[in-house]
């Protein structure tokens, strides 16, 4: 829950509303009031006094005005926005996972093989990266970014088998 209730002994309780988009540091603290009947009332009061903020009751998340679109249900047939956790645009906003996967696919298609360059990935590193990508593929199963993660994991597995005799899971073949 992004709503934080706090109080010091005998002072008015504070309510701080935080945006639930990963990496967004926006918070708002509506003017304090002396007391509420219960925490649910405090939450309702805070949300009512946070101008431009939206709340998704299903996911129990709150969004600042810049990210309010994440709480709006998509139109019938439209795909809901699926933000990345760490990848950001120049303004610091999360990228759409499907668009990010397409961008990565284009980068992968234009890649050239490295031949004996210093700092090349070892067989063990490739096997570990493949396992991490498989885990990512499981988290985003059915999404384009999950499919891409699985495809790259398969490429790394093939390279590890050819270069170092490693099988899936990092065990010797």
JSON list of C-alpha atoms in Angstrom, two decimals:
[
{"chain": "A", "resi": 1, "resn": "UNK", "atom": "CA", "xyz": [0.00, 0.00, 0.00]},
{"chain": "A", "resi": 2, "resn": "UNK", "atom": "CA", "xyz": [1.45, 3.34, -0.93]},
{"chain": "A", "resi": 3, "resn": "UNK", "atom": "CA", "xyz": [-0.34, 5.32, 1.76]},
{"chain": "A", "resi": 4, "resn": "UNK", "atom": "CA", "xyz": [1.70, 5.81, 4.91]},
{"chain": "A", "resi": 5, "resn": "UNK", "atom": "CA", "xyz": [0.09, 6.78, 8.21]},
{"chain": "A", "resi": 6, "resn": "UNK", "atom": "CA", "xyz": [2.35, 8.05, 10.94]},
{"chain": "A", "resi": 7, "resn": "UNK", "atom": "CA", "xyz": [2.19, 10.00, 14.14]},
{"chain": "A", "resi": 8, "resn": "UNK", "atom": "CA", "xyz": [4.43, 11.07, 16.96]},
{"chain": "A", "resi": 9, "resn": "UNK", "atom": "CA", "xyz": [3.21, 10.79, 20.52]},
{"chain": "A", "resi": 10, "resn": "UNK", "atom": "CA", "xyz": [0.28, 13.14, 20.97]},
{"chain": "A", "resi": 11, "resn": "UNK", "atom": "CA", "xyz": [0.68, 14.94, 17.62]},
{"chain": "A", "resi": 12, "resn": "UNK", "atom": "CA", "xyz": [-1.58, 14.95, 14.60]},
{"chain": "A", "resi": 13, "resn": "UNK", "atom": "CA", "xyz": [-1.21, 11.95, 12.33]},
{"chain": "A", "resi": 14, "resn": "UNK", "atom": "CA", "xyz": [0.39, 12.45, 8.93]},
{"chain": "A", "resi": 15, "resn": "UNK", "atom": "CA", "xyz": [-0.77, 10.86, 5.72]},
{"chain": "A", "resi": 16, "resn": "UNK", "atom": "CA", "xyz": [1.71, 10.53, 2.85]},
{"chain": "A", "resi": 17, "resn": "UNK", "atom": "CA", "xyz": [0.55, 9.30, -0.54]},
{"chain": "A", "resi": 18, "resn": "UNK", "atom": "CA", "xyz": [3.27, 7.78, -2.79]},
{"chain": "A", "resi": 19, "resn": "UNK", "atom": "CA", "xyz": [3.11, 6.98, -6.51]},
{"chain": "A", "resi": 20, "resn": "UNK", "atom": "CA", "xyz": [3.30, 3.22, -7.14]},
{"chain": "A", "resi": 21, "resn": "UNK", "atom": "CA", "xyz": [5.13, 3.38, -10.49]},
{"chain": "A", "resi": 22, "resn": "UNK", "atom": "CA", "xyz": [8.56, 1.78, -10.05]},
{"chain": "A", "resi": 23, "resn": "UNK", "atom": "CA", "xyz": [11.18, 4.47, -9.67]},
{"chain": "A", "resi": 24, "resn": "UNK", "atom": "CA", "xyz": [8.73, 7.36, -9.24]},
{"chain": "A", "resi": 25, "resn": "UNK", "atom": "CA", "xyz": [9.64, 9.34, -6.14]},
{"chain": "A", "resi": 26, "resn": "UNK", "atom": "CA", "xyz": [6.59, 11.63, -6.19]},
{"chain": "A", "resi": 27, "resn": "UNK", "atom": "CA", "xyz": [4.81, 11.87, -2.86]},
{"chain": "A", "resi": 28, "resn": "UNK", "atom": "CA", "xyz": [2.11, 14.18, -1.59]},
{"chain": "A", "resi": 29, "resn": "UNK", "atom": "CA", "xyz": [1.22, 15.00, 1.98]},
{"chain": "A", "resi": 30, "resn": "UNK", "atom": "CA", "xyz": [-2.22, 16.57, 2.23]},
{"chain": "A", "resi": 31, "resn": "UNK", "atom": "CA", "xyz": [-2.74, 19.05, 5.10]},
{"chain": "A", "resi": 32, "resn": "UNK", "atom": "CA", "xyz": [-2.82, 17.22, 8.44]},
{"chain": "A", "resi": 33, "resn": "UNK", "atom": "CA", "xyz": [-6.00, 16.89, 10.44]},
{"chain": "A", "resi": 34, "resn": "UNK", "atom": "CA", "xyz": [-6.36, 15.93, 14.06]},
{"chain": "A", "resi": 35, "resn": "UNK", "atom": "CA", "xyz": [-7.95, 12.51, 13.88]},
{"chain": "A", "resi": 36, "resn": "UNK", "atom": "CA", "xyz": [-9.84, 9.96, 11.84]},
{"chain": "A", "resi": 37, "resn": "UNK", "atom": "CA", "xyz": [-12.20, 7.28, 12.96]},
{"chain": "A", "resi": 38, "resn": "UNK", "atom": "CA", "xyz": [-9.91, 4.66, 11.43]},
{"chain": "A", "resi": 39, "resn": "UNK", "atom": "CA", "xyz": [-7.13, 4.16, 8.89]},
{"chain": "A", "resi": 40, "resn": "UNK", "atom": "CA", "xyz": [-9.63, 3.53, 6.07]},
{"chain": "A", "resi": 41, "resn": "UNK", "atom": "CA", "xyz": [-11.09, 7.01, 6.64]},
{"chain": "A", "resi": 42, "resn": "UNK", "atom": "CA", "xyz": [-7.58, 8.49, 6.60]},
{"chain": "A", "resi": 43, "resn": "UNK", "atom": "CA", "xyz": [-6.87, 6.84, 3.26]},
{"chain": "A", "resi": 44, "resn": "UNK", "atom": "CA", "xyz": [-10.13, 8.07, 1.72]},
{"chain": "A", "resi": 45, "resn": "UNK", "atom": "CA", "xyz": [-9.51, 11.58, 3.04]},
{"chain": "A", "resi": 46, "resn": "UNK", "atom": "CA", "xyz": [-5.95, 11.65, 1.66]},
{"chain": "A", "resi": 47, "resn": "UNK", "atom": "CA", "xyz": [-7.00, 10.44, -1.77]},
{"chain": "A", "resi": 48, "resn": "UNK", "atom": "CA", "xyz": [-9.83, 12.99, -1.89]},
{"chain": "A", "resi": 49, "resn": "UNK", "atom": "CA", "xyz": [-7.36, 15.80, -1.13]},
{"chain": "A", "resi": 50, "resn": "UNK", "atom": "CA", "xyz": [-4.60, 14.74, -3.56]},
{"chain": "A", "resi": 51, "resn": "UNK", "atom": "CA", "xyz": [-5.40, 16.73, -6.69]},
{"chain": "A", "resi": 52, "resn": "UNK", "atom": "CA", "xyz": [-4.82, 14.84, -9.93]},
{"chain": "A", "resi": 53, "resn": "UNK", "atom": "CA", "xyz": [-3.94, 11.55, -8.25]},
{"chain": "A", "resi": 54, "resn": "UNK", "atom": "CA", "xyz": [-5.75, 8.35, -9.23]},
{"chain": "A", "resi": 55, "resn": "UNK", "atom": "CA", "xyz": [-6.36, 5.12, -7.37]},
{"chain": "A", "resi": 56, "resn": "UNK", "atom": "CA", "xyz": [-6.80, 1.59, -8.72]},
{"chain": "A", "resi": 57, "resn": "UNK", "atom": "CA", "xyz": [-8.90, -0.24, -6.11]},
{"chain": "A", "resi": 58, "resn": "UNK", "atom": "CA", "xyz": [-8.37, -3.65, -7.74]},
{"chain": "A", "resi": 59, "resn": "UNK", "atom": "CA", "xyz": [-4.57, -3.51, -7.49]},
{"chain": "A", "resi": 60, "resn": "UNK", "atom": "CA", "xyz": [-4.68, -1.17, -4.46]},
{"chain": "A", "resi": 61, "resn": "UNK", "atom": "CA", "xyz": [-2.25, 1.26, -6.10]},
{"chain": "A", "resi": 62, "resn": "UNK", "atom": "CA", "xyz": [-2.01, 5.04, -6.31]},
{"chain": "A", "resi": 63, "resn": "UNK", "atom": "CA", "xyz": [-0.60, 7.10, -9.18]},
{"chain": "A", "resi": 64, "resn": "UNK", "atom": "CA", "xyz": [0.66, 10.69, -9.34]},
{"chain": "A", "resi": 65, "resn": "UNK", "atom": "CA", "xyz": [-0.75, 12.96, -12.08]},
{"chain": "A", "resi": 66, "resn": "UNK", "atom": "CA", "xyz": [2.17, 12.10, -14.44]},
{"chain": "A", "resi": 67, "resn": "UNK", "atom": "CA", "xyz": [1.38, 8.36, -14.18]},
{"chain": "A", "resi": 68, "resn": "UNK", "atom": "CA", "xyz": [-2.42, 8.53, -13.79]},
{"chain": "A", "resi": 69, "resn": "UNK", "atom": "CA", "xyz": [-2.92, 6.63, -17.08]},
{"chain": "A", "resi": 70, "resn": "UNK", "atom": "CA", "xyz": [-1.71, 3.43, -15.38]},
{"chain": "A", "resi": 71, "resn": "UNK", "atom": "CA", "xyz": [-4.89, 3.31, -13.27]},
{"chain": "A", "resi": 72, "resn": "UNK", "atom": "CA", "xyz": [-7.30, 3.72, -16.19]},
{"chain": "A", "resi": 73, "resn": "UNK", "atom": "CA", "xyz": [-8.82, 0.52, -17.52]},
{"chain": "A", "resi": 74, "resn": "UNK", "atom": "CA", "xyz": [-8.04, 0.04, -21.20]},
{"chain": "A", "resi": 75, "resn": "UNK", "atom": "CA", "xyz": [-10.80, 0.23, -23.79]},
{"chain": "A", "resi": 76, "resn": "UNK", "atom": "CA", "xyz": [-12.22, -3.06, -25.01]},
{"chain": "A", "resi": 77, "resn": "UNK", "atom": "CA", "xyz": [-9.64, -4.77, -27.22]},
{"chain": "A", "resi": 78, "resn": "UNK", "atom": "CA", "xyz": [-6.83, -2.40, -26.19]},
{"chain": "A", "resi": 79, "resn": "UNK", "atom": "CA", "xyz": [-3.75, -3.66, -24.42]},
{"chain": "A", "resi": 80, "resn": "UNK", "atom": "CA", "xyz": [-3.18, -2.16, -20.97]},
{"chain": "A", "resi": 81, "resn": "UNK", "atom": "CA", "xyz": [0.11, -0.29, -20.52]},
{"chain": "A", "resi": 82, "resn": "UNK", "atom": "CA", "xyz": [2.79, -2.62, -19.16]},
{"chain": "A", "resi": 83, "resn": "UNK", "atom": "CA", "xyz": [5.69, -0.54, -17.84]},
{"chain": "A", "resi": 84, "resn": "UNK", "atom": "CA", "xyz": [9.22, -1.86, -17.47]},
{"chain": "A", "resi": 85, "resn": "UNK", "atom": "CA", "xyz": [10.69, -2.03, -13.99]},
{"chain": "A", "resi": 86, "resn": "UNK", "atom": "CA", "xyz": [14.12, -0.54, -14.76]},
{"chain": "A", "resi": 87, "resn": "UNK", "atom": "CA", "xyz": [14.28, 0.62, -18.40]},
{"chain": "A", "resi": 88, "resn": "UNK", "atom": "CA", "xyz": [13.47, 4.33, -18.71]},
{"chain": "A", "resi": 89, "resn": "UNK", "atom": "CA", "xyz": [13.18, 6.95, -21.46]},
{"chain": "A", "resi": 90, "resn": "UNK", "atom": "CA", "xyz": [15.18, 10.20, -21.40]},
{"chain": "A", "resi": 91, "resn": "UNK", "atom": "CA", "xyz": [12.55, 11.84, -19.16]},
{"chain": "A", "resi": 92, "resn": "UNK", "atom": "CA", "xyz": [12.83, 9.00, -16.62]},
{"chain": "A", "resi": 93, "resn": "UNK", "atom": "CA", "xyz": [9.45, 7.42, -17.39]},
{"chain": "A", "resi": 94, "resn": "UNK", "atom": "CA", "xyz": [9.16, 3.63, -17.63]},
{"chain": "A", "resi": 95, "resn": "UNK", "atom": "CA", "xyz": [9.06, 2.20, -21.15]},
{"chain": "A", "resi": 96, "resn": "UNK", "atom": "CA", "xyz": [6.24, 0.02, -22.46]},
{"chain": "A", "resi": 97, "resn": "UNK", "atom": "CA", "xyz": [7.49, -3.59, -22.23]},
{"chain": "A", "resi": 98, "resn": "UNK", "atom": "CA", "xyz": [6.23, -4.53, -25.71]},
{"chain": "A", "resi": 99, "resn": "UNK", "atom": "CA", "xyz": [7.91, -1.50, -27.32]},
{"chain": "A", "resi": 100, "resn": "UNK", "atom": "CA", "xyz": [11.09, -2.17, -25.33]},
{"chain": "A", "resi": 101, "resn": "UNK", "atom": "CA", "xyz": [11.14, -5.81, -26.49]},
{"chain": "A", "resi": 102, "resn": "UNK", "atom": "CA", "xyz": [10.82, -4.64, -30.11]},
{"chain": "A", "resi": 103, "resn": "UNK", "atom": "CA", "xyz": [13.65, -2.14, -29.61]},
{"chain": "A", "resi": 104, "resn": "UNK", "atom": "CA", "xyz": [15.86, -4.91, -28.18]},
{"chain": "A", "resi": 105, "resn": "UNK", "atom": "CA", "xyz": [14.97, -7.25, -31.08]},
{"chain": "A", "resi": 106, "resn": "UNK", "atom": "CA", "xyz": [16.12, -4.60, -33.57]},
{"chain": "A", "resi": 107, "resn": "UNK", "atom": "CA", "xyz": [19.34, -4.13, -31.64]},
{"chain": "A", "resi": 108, "resn": "UNK", "atom": "CA", "xyz": [19.91, -7.89, -31.60]},
{"chain": "A", "resi": 109, "resn": "UNK", "atom": "CA", "xyz": [19.22, -8.19, -35.35]},
{"chain": "A", "resi": 110, "resn": "UNK", "atom": "CA", "xyz": [21.83, -5.54, -36.14]},
{"chain": "A", "resi": 111, "resn": "UNK", "atom": "CA", "xyz": [24.46, -7.07, -33.85]},
{"chain": "A", "resi": 112, "resn": "UNK", "atom": "CA", "xyz": [27.76, -8.34, -35.22]},
{"chain": "A", "resi": 113, "resn": "UNK", "atom": "CA", "xyz": [29.67, -11.23, -33.67]},
{"chain": "A", "resi": 114, "resn": "UNK", "atom": "CA", "xyz": [32.65, -10.38, -31.51]},
{"chain": "A", "resi": 115, "resn": "UNK", "atom": "CA", "xyz": [35.75, -12.31, -32.48]},
{"chain": "A", "resi": 116, "resn": "UNK", "atom": "CA", "xyz": [38.21, -12.86, -29.66]},
{"chain": "A", "resi": 117, "resn": "UNK", "atom": "CA", "xyz": [37.63, -9.43, -28.12]},
{"chain": "A", "resi": 118, "resn": "UNK", "atom": "CA", "xyz": [38.88, -8.79, -24.58]},
{"chain": "A", "resi": 119, "resn": "UNK", "atom": "CA", "xyz": [36.10, -9.12, -22.02]},
{"chain": "A", "resi": 120, "resn": "UNK", "atom": "CA", "xyz": [34.18, -11.74, -23.99]},
{"chain": "A", "resi": 121, "resn": "UNK", "atom": "CA", "xyz": [31.56, -13.65, -22.02]},
{"chain": "A", "resi": 122, "resn": "UNK", "atom": "CA", "xyz": [32.72, -16.95, -20.55]},
{"chain": "A", "resi": 123, "resn": "UNK", "atom": "CA", "xyz": [30.77, -20.19, -20.91]},
{"chain": "A", "resi": 124, "resn": "UNK", "atom": "CA", "xyz": [29.69, -20.07, -17.26]},
{"chain": "A", "resi": 125, "resn": "UNK", "atom": "CA", "xyz": [28.57, -16.44, -17.60]},
{"chain": "A", "resi": 126, "resn": "UNK", "atom": "CA", "xyz": [26.53, -17.31, -20.69]},
{"chain": "A", "resi": 127, "resn": "UNK", "atom": "CA", "xyz": [24.89, -20.23, -18.85]},
{"chain": "A", "resi": 128, "resn": "UNK", "atom": "CA", "xyz": [24.02, -18.03, -15.86]},
{"chain": "A", "resi": 129, "resn": "UNK", "atom": "CA", "xyz": [22.66, -15.28, -18.12]},
{"chain": "A", "resi": 130, "resn": "UNK", "atom": "CA", "xyz": [20.53, -17.89, -19.91]},
{"chain": "A", "resi": 131, "resn": "UNK", "atom": "CA", "xyz": [19.07, -19.08, -16.57]},
{"chain": "A", "resi": 132, "resn": "UNK", "atom": "CA", "xyz": [18.27, -15.52, -15.55]},
{"chain": "A", "resi": 133, "resn": "UNK", "atom": "CA", "xyz": [16.62, -14.89, -18.90]},
{"chain": "A", "resi": 134, "resn": "UNK", "atom": "CA", "xyz": [14.57, -18.08, -18.53]},
{"chain": "A", "resi": 135, "resn": "UNK", "atom": "CA", "xyz": [13.38, -16.81, -15.16]},
{"chain": "A", "resi": 136, "resn": "UNK", "atom": "CA", "xyz": [12.44, -13.49, -16.77]},
{"chain": "A", "resi": 137, "resn": "UNK", "atom": "CA", "xyz": [10.61, -15.38, -19.52]},
{"chain": "A", "resi": 138, "resn": "UNK", "atom": "CA", "xyz": [8.60, -17.18, -16.84]},
{"chain": "A", "resi": 139, "resn": "UNK", "atom": "CA", "xyz": [7.64, -13.93, -15.13]},
{"chain": "A", "resi": 140, "resn": "UNK", "atom": "CA", "xyz": [6.51, -12.37, -18.41]},
{"chain": "A", "resi": 141, "resn": "UNK", "atom": "CA", "xyz": [5.05, -15.55, -19.93]},
{"chain": "A", "resi": 142, "resn": "UNK", "atom": "CA", "xyz": [2.83, -14.78, -22.91]},
{"chain": "A", "resi": 143, "resn": "UNK", "atom": "CA", "xyz": [4.27, -11.27, -23.42]},
{"chain": "A", "resi": 144, "resn": "UNK", "atom": "CA", "xyz": [6.64, -10.24, -26.19]},
{"chain": "A", "resi": 145, "resn": "UNK", "atom": "CA", "xyz": [9.40, -9.39, -23.72]},
{"chain": "A", "resi": 146, "resn": "UNK", "atom": "CA", "xyz": [9.11, -12.87, -22.18]},
{"chain": "A", "resi": 147, "resn": "UNK", "atom": "CA", "xyz": [9.32, -14.51, -25.60]},
{"chain": "A", "resi": 148, "resn": "UNK", "atom": "CA", "xyz": [12.42, -12.45, -26.40]},
{"chain": "A", "resi": 149, "resn": "UNK", "atom": "CA", "xyz": [14.03, -13.45, -23.09]},
{"chain": "A", "resi": 150, "resn": "UNK", "atom": "CA", "xyz": [13.42, -17.12, -23.89]},
{"chain": "A", "resi": 151, "resn": "UNK", "atom": "CA", "xyz": [14.82, -16.75, -27.43]},
{"chain": "A", "resi": 152, "resn": "UNK", "atom": "CA", "xyz": [18.01, -15.08, -26.16]},
{"chain": "A", "resi": 153, "resn": "UNK", "atom": "CA", "xyz": [18.37, -17.73, -23.44]},
{"chain": "A", "resi": 154, "resn": "UNK", "atom": "CA", "xyz": [18.19, -20.39, -26.16]},
{"chain": "A", "resi": 155, "resn": "UNK", "atom": "CA", "xyz": [20.84, -18.55, -28.20]},
{"chain": "A", "resi": 156, "resn": "UNK", "atom": "CA", "xyz": [23.12, -18.38, -25.15]},
{"chain": "A", "resi": 157, "resn": "UNK", "atom": "CA", "xyz": [22.55, -22.08, -24.44]},
{"chain": "A", "resi": 158, "resn": "UNK", "atom": "CA", "xyz": [23.51, -22.99, -28.01]},
{"chain": "A", "resi": 159, "resn": "UNK", "atom": "CA", "xyz": [26.63, -20.82, -27.83]},
{"chain": "A", "resi": 160, "resn": "UNK", "atom": "CA", "xyz": [27.64, -22.35, -24.50]},
{"chain": "A", "resi": 161, "resn": "UNK", "atom": "CA", "xyz": [27.23, -25.90, -25.84]},
{"chain": "A", "resi": 162, "resn": "UNK", "atom": "CA", "xyz": [29.25, -25.12, -28.98]},
{"chain": "A", "resi": 163, "resn": "UNK", "atom": "CA", "xyz": [31.98, -23.15, -27.21]},
{"chain": "A", "resi": 164, "resn": "UNK", "atom": "CA", "xyz": [32.34, -24.93, -23.91]},
{"chain": "A", "resi": 165, "resn": "UNK", "atom": "CA", "xyz": [30.43, -28.18, -23.84]},
{"chain": "A", "resi": 166, "resn": "UNK", "atom": "CA", "xyz": [27.88, -26.84, -21.36]},
{"chain": "A", "resi": 167, "resn": "UNK", "atom": "CA", "xyz": [24.32, -28.14, -21.27]},
{"chain": "A", "resi": 168, "resn": "UNK", "atom": "CA", "xyz": [21.14, -26.42, -20.07]},
{"chain": "A", "resi": 169, "resn": "UNK", "atom": "CA", "xyz": [21.42, -25.55, -16.38]},
{"chain": "A", "resi": 170, "resn": "UNK", "atom": "CA", "xyz": [25.18, -24.95, -16.57]},
{"chain": "A", "resi": 171, "resn": "UNK", "atom": "CA", "xyz": [26.13, -28.63, -16.20]},
{"chain": "A", "resi": 172, "resn": "UNK", "atom": "CA", "xyz": [28.80, -30.19, -18.42]},
{"chain": "A", "resi": 173, "resn": "UNK", "atom": "CA", "xyz": [27.35, -31.91, -21.49]}
]
